[in-house]
XYZ file of C-alpha atoms in Angstrom:
479
model
C 85.398 104.205 93.937
C 88.794 106.310 94.410
C 88.449 105.795 90.090
C 85.397 107.561 89.949
C 86.434 110.060 92.498
C 88.989 111.156 90.675
C 87.020 111.206 87.613
C 84.847 113.770 89.152
C 87.323 115.734 90.028
C 88.893 115.617 86.369
C 85.605 116.255 84.777
C 85.146 119.870 87.209
C 88.711 120.689 86.480
C 87.972 120.389 82.618
C 85.509 123.443 82.886
C 88.056 125.341 83.958
C 90.859 124.946 81.475
C 90.496 125.376 77.853
C 89.430 122.292 76.163
C 91.822 120.329 74.060
C 90.395 118.204 71.143
C 89.828 114.703 70.838
C 92.258 114.420 67.763
C 94.994 115.883 69.871
C 97.501 113.293 70.658
C 100.503 112.811 73.280
C 104.271 112.027 71.690
C 106.980 109.746 74.031
C 107.199 112.254 76.674
C 103.443 113.445 77.071
C 103.105 116.472 75.070
C 100.392 117.410 73.497
C 100.503 117.611 69.593
C 97.377 118.404 67.595
C 97.354 115.894 64.603
C 93.510 117.598 63.438
C 94.529 116.725 59.828
C 94.095 113.213 60.617
C 91.133 113.092 62.774
C 88.601 112.192 59.867
C 90.657 109.245 58.756
C 91.578 108.083 62.400
C 87.643 108.423 63.230
C 86.260 106.484 60.888
C 88.730 103.910 61.011
C 88.097 103.686 64.665
C 84.408 103.590 64.094
C 84.714 101.088 61.325
C 86.719 98.708 63.713
C 84.189 99.121 66.259
C 81.103 98.125 63.962
C 83.344 94.949 63.052
C 84.090 93.707 65.980
C 81.793 95.308 68.825
C 81.584 94.277 72.565
C 79.281 91.644 72.474
C 77.790 91.935 76.349
C 73.705 93.190 77.367
C 73.193 95.872 79.456
C 73.886 95.036 83.021
C 74.130 97.017 86.491
C 75.769 94.844 88.913
C 75.082 97.775 91.399
C 78.708 98.784 92.301
C 79.750 94.875 92.971
C 83.356 95.272 93.898
C 85.069 93.048 91.252
C 88.460 91.627 92.750
C 91.565 90.324 90.485
C 94.153 88.218 92.048
C 97.581 88.736 90.332
C 100.949 89.264 91.267
C 103.413 92.208 92.191
C 105.690 93.792 89.106
C 108.917 91.848 88.870
C 111.897 92.894 86.553
C 110.857 90.066 83.923
C 106.804 90.925 84.442
C 104.485 93.807 85.166
C 101.297 92.174 87.294
C 99.688 94.845 88.010
C 96.202 94.951 86.331
C 94.559 98.126 87.849
C 95.293 101.213 89.075
C 93.307 103.936 91.384
C 93.759 107.249 90.013
C 95.436 108.979 87.382
C 99.299 108.827 86.697
C 101.943 110.296 84.820
C 103.093 106.766 83.778
C 101.665 106.014 80.359
C 101.049 102.063 81.471
C 99.287 103.234 84.920
C 97.332 105.871 83.158
C 95.726 102.900 80.509
C 95.104 101.061 83.455
C 93.009 103.824 85.578
C 91.279 104.457 82.315
C 90.234 100.982 81.628
C 89.094 100.551 85.032
C 86.922 103.583 84.742
C 85.220 102.462 81.227
C 84.702 99.264 82.717
C 82.856 100.894 86.322
C 81.327 103.423 84.616
C 79.810 100.680 81.975
C 78.520 98.104 84.329
C 78.126 100.311 87.716
C 80.971 97.654 89.166
C 84.233 98.557 91.240
C 87.588 96.560 89.946
C 89.851 95.860 92.870
C 92.798 93.982 92.721
C 95.087 92.098 95.396
C 99.027 91.342 94.755
C 100.962 89.308 96.285
C 104.666 87.301 95.054
C 104.459 85.672 91.474
C 103.721 81.557 91.417
C 103.973 80.027 94.751
C 102.623 82.778 96.663
C 99.798 83.650 94.267
C 98.798 80.107 93.781
C 98.766 79.220 97.717
C 96.333 82.546 98.617
C 94.295 80.967 95.420
C 94.415 77.374 96.330
C 93.458 77.956 100.012
C 90.583 80.446 99.089
C 89.119 77.479 96.603
C 89.908 74.399 99.136
C 87.296 76.843 101.663
C 84.969 76.615 98.921
C 85.411 80.560 98.825
C 84.825 82.992 95.278
C 87.053 86.029 96.790
C 88.720 86.639 93.862
C 86.682 86.577 90.436
C 89.704 86.338 88.045
C 93.273 85.210 88.722
C 96.476 85.941 86.681
C 99.772 83.944 87.379
C 102.632 82.538 85.997
C 101.294 79.733 83.655
C 103.463 76.941 85.092
C 101.410 77.827 88.562
C 98.180 77.985 86.514
C 99.062 74.535 85.025
C 98.483 73.176 88.700
C 95.703 74.753 89.351
C 93.983 72.938 86.146
C 95.443 69.556 87.785
C 93.844 70.309 90.734
C 90.813 70.959 89.400
C 90.578 74.644 90.139
C 89.917 76.338 87.254
C 86.427 76.730 85.585
C 86.245 75.783 81.782
C 86.171 79.297 79.945
C 84.371 77.738 77.185
C 81.496 77.535 79.578
C 81.310 81.198 80.783
C 78.737 82.935 78.621
C 80.165 86.301 77.527
C 83.480 85.657 76.814
C 84.326 85.321 73.557
C 87.543 83.490 72.860
C 87.334 84.481 69.169
C 87.312 88.191 69.230
C 90.989 90.064 68.810
C 91.240 91.046 72.288
C 92.112 87.683 73.291
C 95.290 85.938 72.165
C 94.723 83.211 69.639
C 97.976 81.689 69.987
C 97.326 81.017 73.589
C 93.861 80.047 73.135
C 94.976 77.543 70.558
C 98.030 76.065 72.016
C 96.921 75.548 75.607
C 93.886 74.157 74.949
C 92.955 70.658 76.374
C 90.480 68.704 74.540
C 89.209 71.524 72.872
C 88.438 73.278 76.706
C 90.167 76.296 77.578
C 90.947 76.714 81.112
C 94.053 79.534 80.957
C 93.956 82.353 78.466
C 95.747 85.648 78.003
C 94.949 88.638 75.570
C 94.305 92.432 75.885
C 93.205 92.162 79.683
C 96.910 92.596 80.569
C 100.329 93.326 80.045
C 101.817 90.422 81.962
C 101.779 87.625 78.917
C 103.709 89.867 76.434
C 106.215 90.811 78.830
C 107.249 87.422 78.762
C 108.355 86.945 75.302
C 111.779 86.182 74.302
C 113.663 87.747 72.159
C 117.714 88.621 71.199
C 118.904 92.148 72.097
C 122.423 92.452 70.576
C 124.886 95.500 70.786
C 125.080 97.584 67.646
C 128.605 98.982 68.064
C 130.186 95.921 69.184
C 128.925 94.011 66.203
C 131.092 96.506 64.473
C 133.786 96.763 66.137
C 134.193 92.579 66.016
C 134.273 93.324 62.182
C 130.807 91.419 61.273
C 129.116 93.537 58.381
C 126.143 91.383 58.275
C 122.989 93.101 59.718
C 120.755 91.220 62.104
C 118.132 92.942 61.038
C 118.314 92.233 57.432
C 118.910 88.733 58.015
C 116.011 88.638 59.975
C 113.630 90.101 56.716
C 115.598 88.039 54.388
C 114.382 84.600 56.326
C 118.198 83.679 56.739
C 117.933 84.826 60.741
C 119.034 80.885 62.149
C 120.963 79.652 65.094
C 124.072 78.529 62.755
C 124.073 82.587 61.854
C 123.788 83.295 65.463
C 125.885 81.378 66.609
C 129.067 82.002 63.902
C 128.499 85.941 64.938
C 128.620 85.090 68.285
C 132.220 83.485 68.026
C 133.559 86.317 66.067
C 132.833 88.360 69.802
C 133.765 86.140 72.248
C 136.871 87.347 74.069
C 139.287 86.236 76.828
C 139.680 90.103 78.556
C 141.952 89.013 81.499
C 144.050 86.284 79.097
C 143.868 83.507 82.005
C 143.143 81.212 79.330
C 139.520 80.813 79.973
C 135.763 82.584 79.494
C 134.344 83.611 83.035
C 132.427 86.582 84.266
C 134.986 88.959 83.647
C 135.248 88.268 79.939
C 133.344 88.927 77.317
C 130.823 86.120 75.644
C 129.066 86.050 72.414
C 125.340 84.879 73.751
C 124.457 85.213 76.939
C 121.368 83.648 78.105
C 119.781 80.695 80.504
C 118.248 77.249 80.153
C 114.740 78.491 78.789
C 116.354 78.939 75.728
C 116.232 75.060 75.229
C 112.746 75.037 74.813
C 112.876 78.329 72.740
C 115.512 76.609 70.695
C 113.494 73.182 69.744
C 110.185 75.470 69.375
C 112.439 77.877 66.717
C 112.452 74.783 64.673
C 108.793 74.158 64.665
C 108.739 71.590 67.687
C 106.902 70.978 70.621
C 107.465 68.416 73.781
C 103.954 67.807 73.787
C 101.115 67.981 70.655
C 97.439 67.461 70.703
C 95.851 64.927 68.608
C 92.563 65.598 66.637
C 90.674 65.882 69.783
C 92.970 67.915 71.477
C 94.318 65.355 73.522
C 98.111 65.932 74.657
C 100.690 63.512 73.501
C 104.252 63.177 74.113
C 106.009 64.339 70.932
C 109.476 64.794 71.743
C 111.020 61.048 71.313
C 110.737 61.476 67.600
C 114.449 61.274 65.866
C 113.997 65.110 64.300
C 113.776 66.370 67.940
C 116.680 64.494 69.366
C 118.865 65.831 66.325
C 117.509 69.393 67.269
C 118.079 68.917 70.545
C 121.778 67.655 70.520
C 122.504 70.787 67.995
C 120.943 73.543 70.836
C 122.939 71.135 73.512
C 126.267 71.432 71.587
C 125.826 75.850 71.341
C 124.348 76.480 75.044
C 127.020 74.036 76.401
C 129.850 75.848 74.427
C 131.415 77.861 77.316
C 133.968 79.235 74.885
C 131.317 81.661 73.307
C 128.222 80.859 75.377
C 127.177 81.357 78.840
C 124.022 79.811 79.907
C 124.232 79.269 83.806
C 123.420 82.338 85.997
C 120.121 84.905 85.298
C 121.919 87.777 86.681
C 125.109 87.943 84.907
C 123.365 86.655 81.600
C 120.976 90.261 82.113
C 123.817 92.518 83.278
C 126.056 91.145 80.384
C 124.320 93.690 78.034
C 124.849 96.808 80.227
C 128.660 96.220 80.838
C 129.269 95.438 77.214
C 130.574 91.469 78.167
C 128.233 90.030 75.343
C 127.124 90.764 71.792
C 124.095 88.608 71.970
C 121.519 87.961 75.056
C 118.328 85.920 74.643
C 115.790 86.762 77.322
C 112.561 88.131 77.896
C 111.609 91.555 76.206
C 110.696 92.678 79.490
C 114.369 93.484 79.891
C 114.155 96.197 77.432
C 112.950 98.827 79.923
C 116.323 98.161 82.010
C 118.330 98.776 79.237
C 116.652 101.675 77.588
C 119.002 104.101 79.880
C 122.286 102.094 78.500
C 125.268 103.763 77.241
C 125.145 100.937 74.415
C 122.719 101.413 71.560
C 121.725 97.686 71.458
C 118.889 96.244 69.152
C 116.381 93.746 68.996
C 115.583 90.929 66.984
C 113.156 87.801 67.000
C 114.587 84.184 68.272
C 116.549 82.815 65.444
C 115.182 80.126 63.109
C 116.701 76.556 63.590
C 117.064 76.391 60.059
C 115.985 78.462 56.854
C 113.780 76.261 55.939
C 111.139 77.072 58.641
C 107.955 78.769 57.976
C 107.782 81.683 60.506
C 109.906 83.088 63.615
C 108.882 81.245 66.868
C 108.745 83.358 69.483
C 108.474 81.261 72.802
C 106.454 82.151 76.139
C 108.169 81.353 78.779
C 107.444 79.709 81.791
C 106.484 82.918 83.776
C 104.497 84.438 81.133
C 101.188 84.979 82.308
C 97.773 83.615 81.633
C 94.101 84.073 83.196
C 92.157 81.761 85.033
C 88.717 81.683 86.691
C 87.926 80.035 89.989
C 86.064 76.838 89.496
C 84.123 78.149 92.777
C 82.484 80.839 90.301
C 79.241 81.601 91.949
C 78.127 83.920 88.966
C 79.531 82.884 85.754
C 77.203 85.179 83.870
C 78.737 88.369 85.681
C 82.093 87.391 85.646
C 81.950 86.627 82.075
C 80.507 90.347 81.404
C 82.772 91.993 83.684
C 85.914 90.225 82.120
C 84.909 90.485 78.592
C 84.911 94.258 79.307
C 87.866 94.686 80.668
C 89.743 92.479 78.270
C 87.760 95.273 75.210
C 88.772 98.013 76.992
C 92.122 96.441 77.547
C 92.378 96.530 73.597
C 91.742 99.930 73.349
C 93.672 101.519 76.479
C 96.598 99.103 77.579
C 97.724 97.238 74.630
C 98.499 100.875 73.055
C 100.043 102.135 75.854
C 102.588 99.133 76.253
C 103.046 97.907 72.959
C 103.391 101.510 71.058
C 104.329 103.836 73.200
C 106.211 102.091 76.008
C 107.872 99.253 74.006
C 108.206 100.714 70.415
C 108.304 104.448 70.883
C 110.213 104.405 74.297
C 112.457 101.246 75.023
C 113.354 100.519 71.459
C 116.556 102.582 70.046
C 116.154 102.601 66.788
C 113.196 102.092 63.859
C 114.210 98.449 62.904
C 113.777 97.548 66.483
C 110.105 98.245 65.907
C 109.791 96.652 62.822
C 111.313 93.634 64.613
C 108.395 93.770 67.294
C 105.986 93.202 64.794
C 107.633 89.966 63.535
C 108.566 88.789 66.962
C 104.412 89.502 68.034
C 103.453 87.922 64.686
C 103.438 83.978 66.070
C 103.865 83.504 70.157
C 104.640 79.907 70.892
C 103.654 77.897 73.903
C 103.996 74.198 74.854
C 101.888 72.455 77.505
C 104.639 70.104 78.026
C 106.747 72.715 78.985
C 104.231 73.911 81.404
C 102.885 71.414 82.884
C 106.337 69.148 83.223
C 104.480 66.002 82.839
C 106.476 63.508 84.939
C 109.588 66.291 85.208
C 110.555 65.388 82.025
C 110.947 69.080 80.232
C 113.400 69.856 83.905
C 115.278 66.757 83.289
C 116.112 67.717 79.397
C 117.224 70.910 80.062
C 119.404 69.846 83.015
C 121.221 68.192 80.302
C 122.294 65.080 82.595
C 121.521 62.366 79.695
C 120.747 62.441 76.229
C 117.208 63.493 74.855
C 116.900 59.637 73.502
C 117.504 58.123 77.131
C 115.495 60.187 78.856
C 112.596 59.434 76.274
C 112.870 55.717 76.926
C 113.121 56.166 81.202
C 110.557 58.983 81.219
C 107.751 58.215 79.171
C 105.446 55.797 81.479
C 106.015 58.682 84.129
C 105.276 61.584 81.626
C 102.159 59.226 80.299
C 100.467 58.669 84.044
C 101.315 62.291 84.538
C 99.131 63.664 82.065
C 96.279 60.810 82.710
C 96.462 62.273 86.019
C 95.836 65.828 85.171
C 93.463 65.076 82.524
C 91.359 63.297 85.102
C 91.358 66.516 87.525
C 89.968 68.693 84.694
C 86.561 69.874 85.758
């Protein structure tokens, strides 16, 4: 109701001020600029796009039904807000407001949101509600590792059975749809319906001035475009930047590293070789795939790099993140969400994709972290048609409002510091890599591997049976 009230006020105000052309657009500071010359082409392009891919839902009037979204509160590494009740000067909040208003007007519903802490708290509230047979929340957004727990416990609806949610449409993330499917079914999805999946895309930041200061003449941007941006290349460049600032003979948080990151770089690295911890067979069923000679070879090389404490810091998340702000690292591998944190840094940074394992790899794989969010529909859903129609509308209008505000205005125009980084973002988001074995952590195998306590061959021999049983238990719990 609040959004509709503000919409009424806005409409009334528009009668009292000169109208602004629909072809006008706002720059990164929110100033309106006339772009009338391009109106015809732009309008034609939008019209053509809508004709090619229309919102395929029927007319509906839900008599102001309150559609409630359970999601997490905003954190530094993941923006969890999914709705906004009033106009805002913040471009992302305004996009959420406009998206909600569009869906509310279209279907005569009220979009509501309940937020709590990411991970365990969201899951606990959802679990209690579901165990009680309630349907308080129409859809739920949470970090994918906890969504996997919900899937294992049979709390999630098979979204393929929900009419009007069309996962083949461009407003759903095809990478997520394909890679997180189980038995050809989809219980966890992501897309333009929110930004919380995009926030946790793994990238590499670098300090441009420090690159020059340590005598490196090669451009990471050029290496990416030529296909030569590899782990070996990053490692050799990082070695030139590491420096024992206080001269005590060992590197610690008072010195400068070549690369700072944390343990999720292990999973990001084997995926950069096109490998997965768990793959799926021809029937879409999970298959353990990390016991091969190739996986062992890749892991051991990655481990050698990430544990080289004379060059790489891979221990504490806090220092790994802050080092870029204090010029204590040349490279940092972390979520794209931190671009907003570094926006006002006195040091100019660039952004590139996570490197390939080797030049012969066919693409750059952008790892999706454990905290990347997906959407589920509770198994207690009492009206799947209504849920499907409203959810599909939220995703459709998310593509129109939310994604452009986040990706084009904030991420590209405001948070990126140069045109090359903007070009890199298009490469980064071309392919996002999800790994069922990482998210489900079947048999604790993933946790054991990244702890580095034993070789992957030894761990595979000791954990294979437990992992297989854990997978079987998960599959038995699917709805």
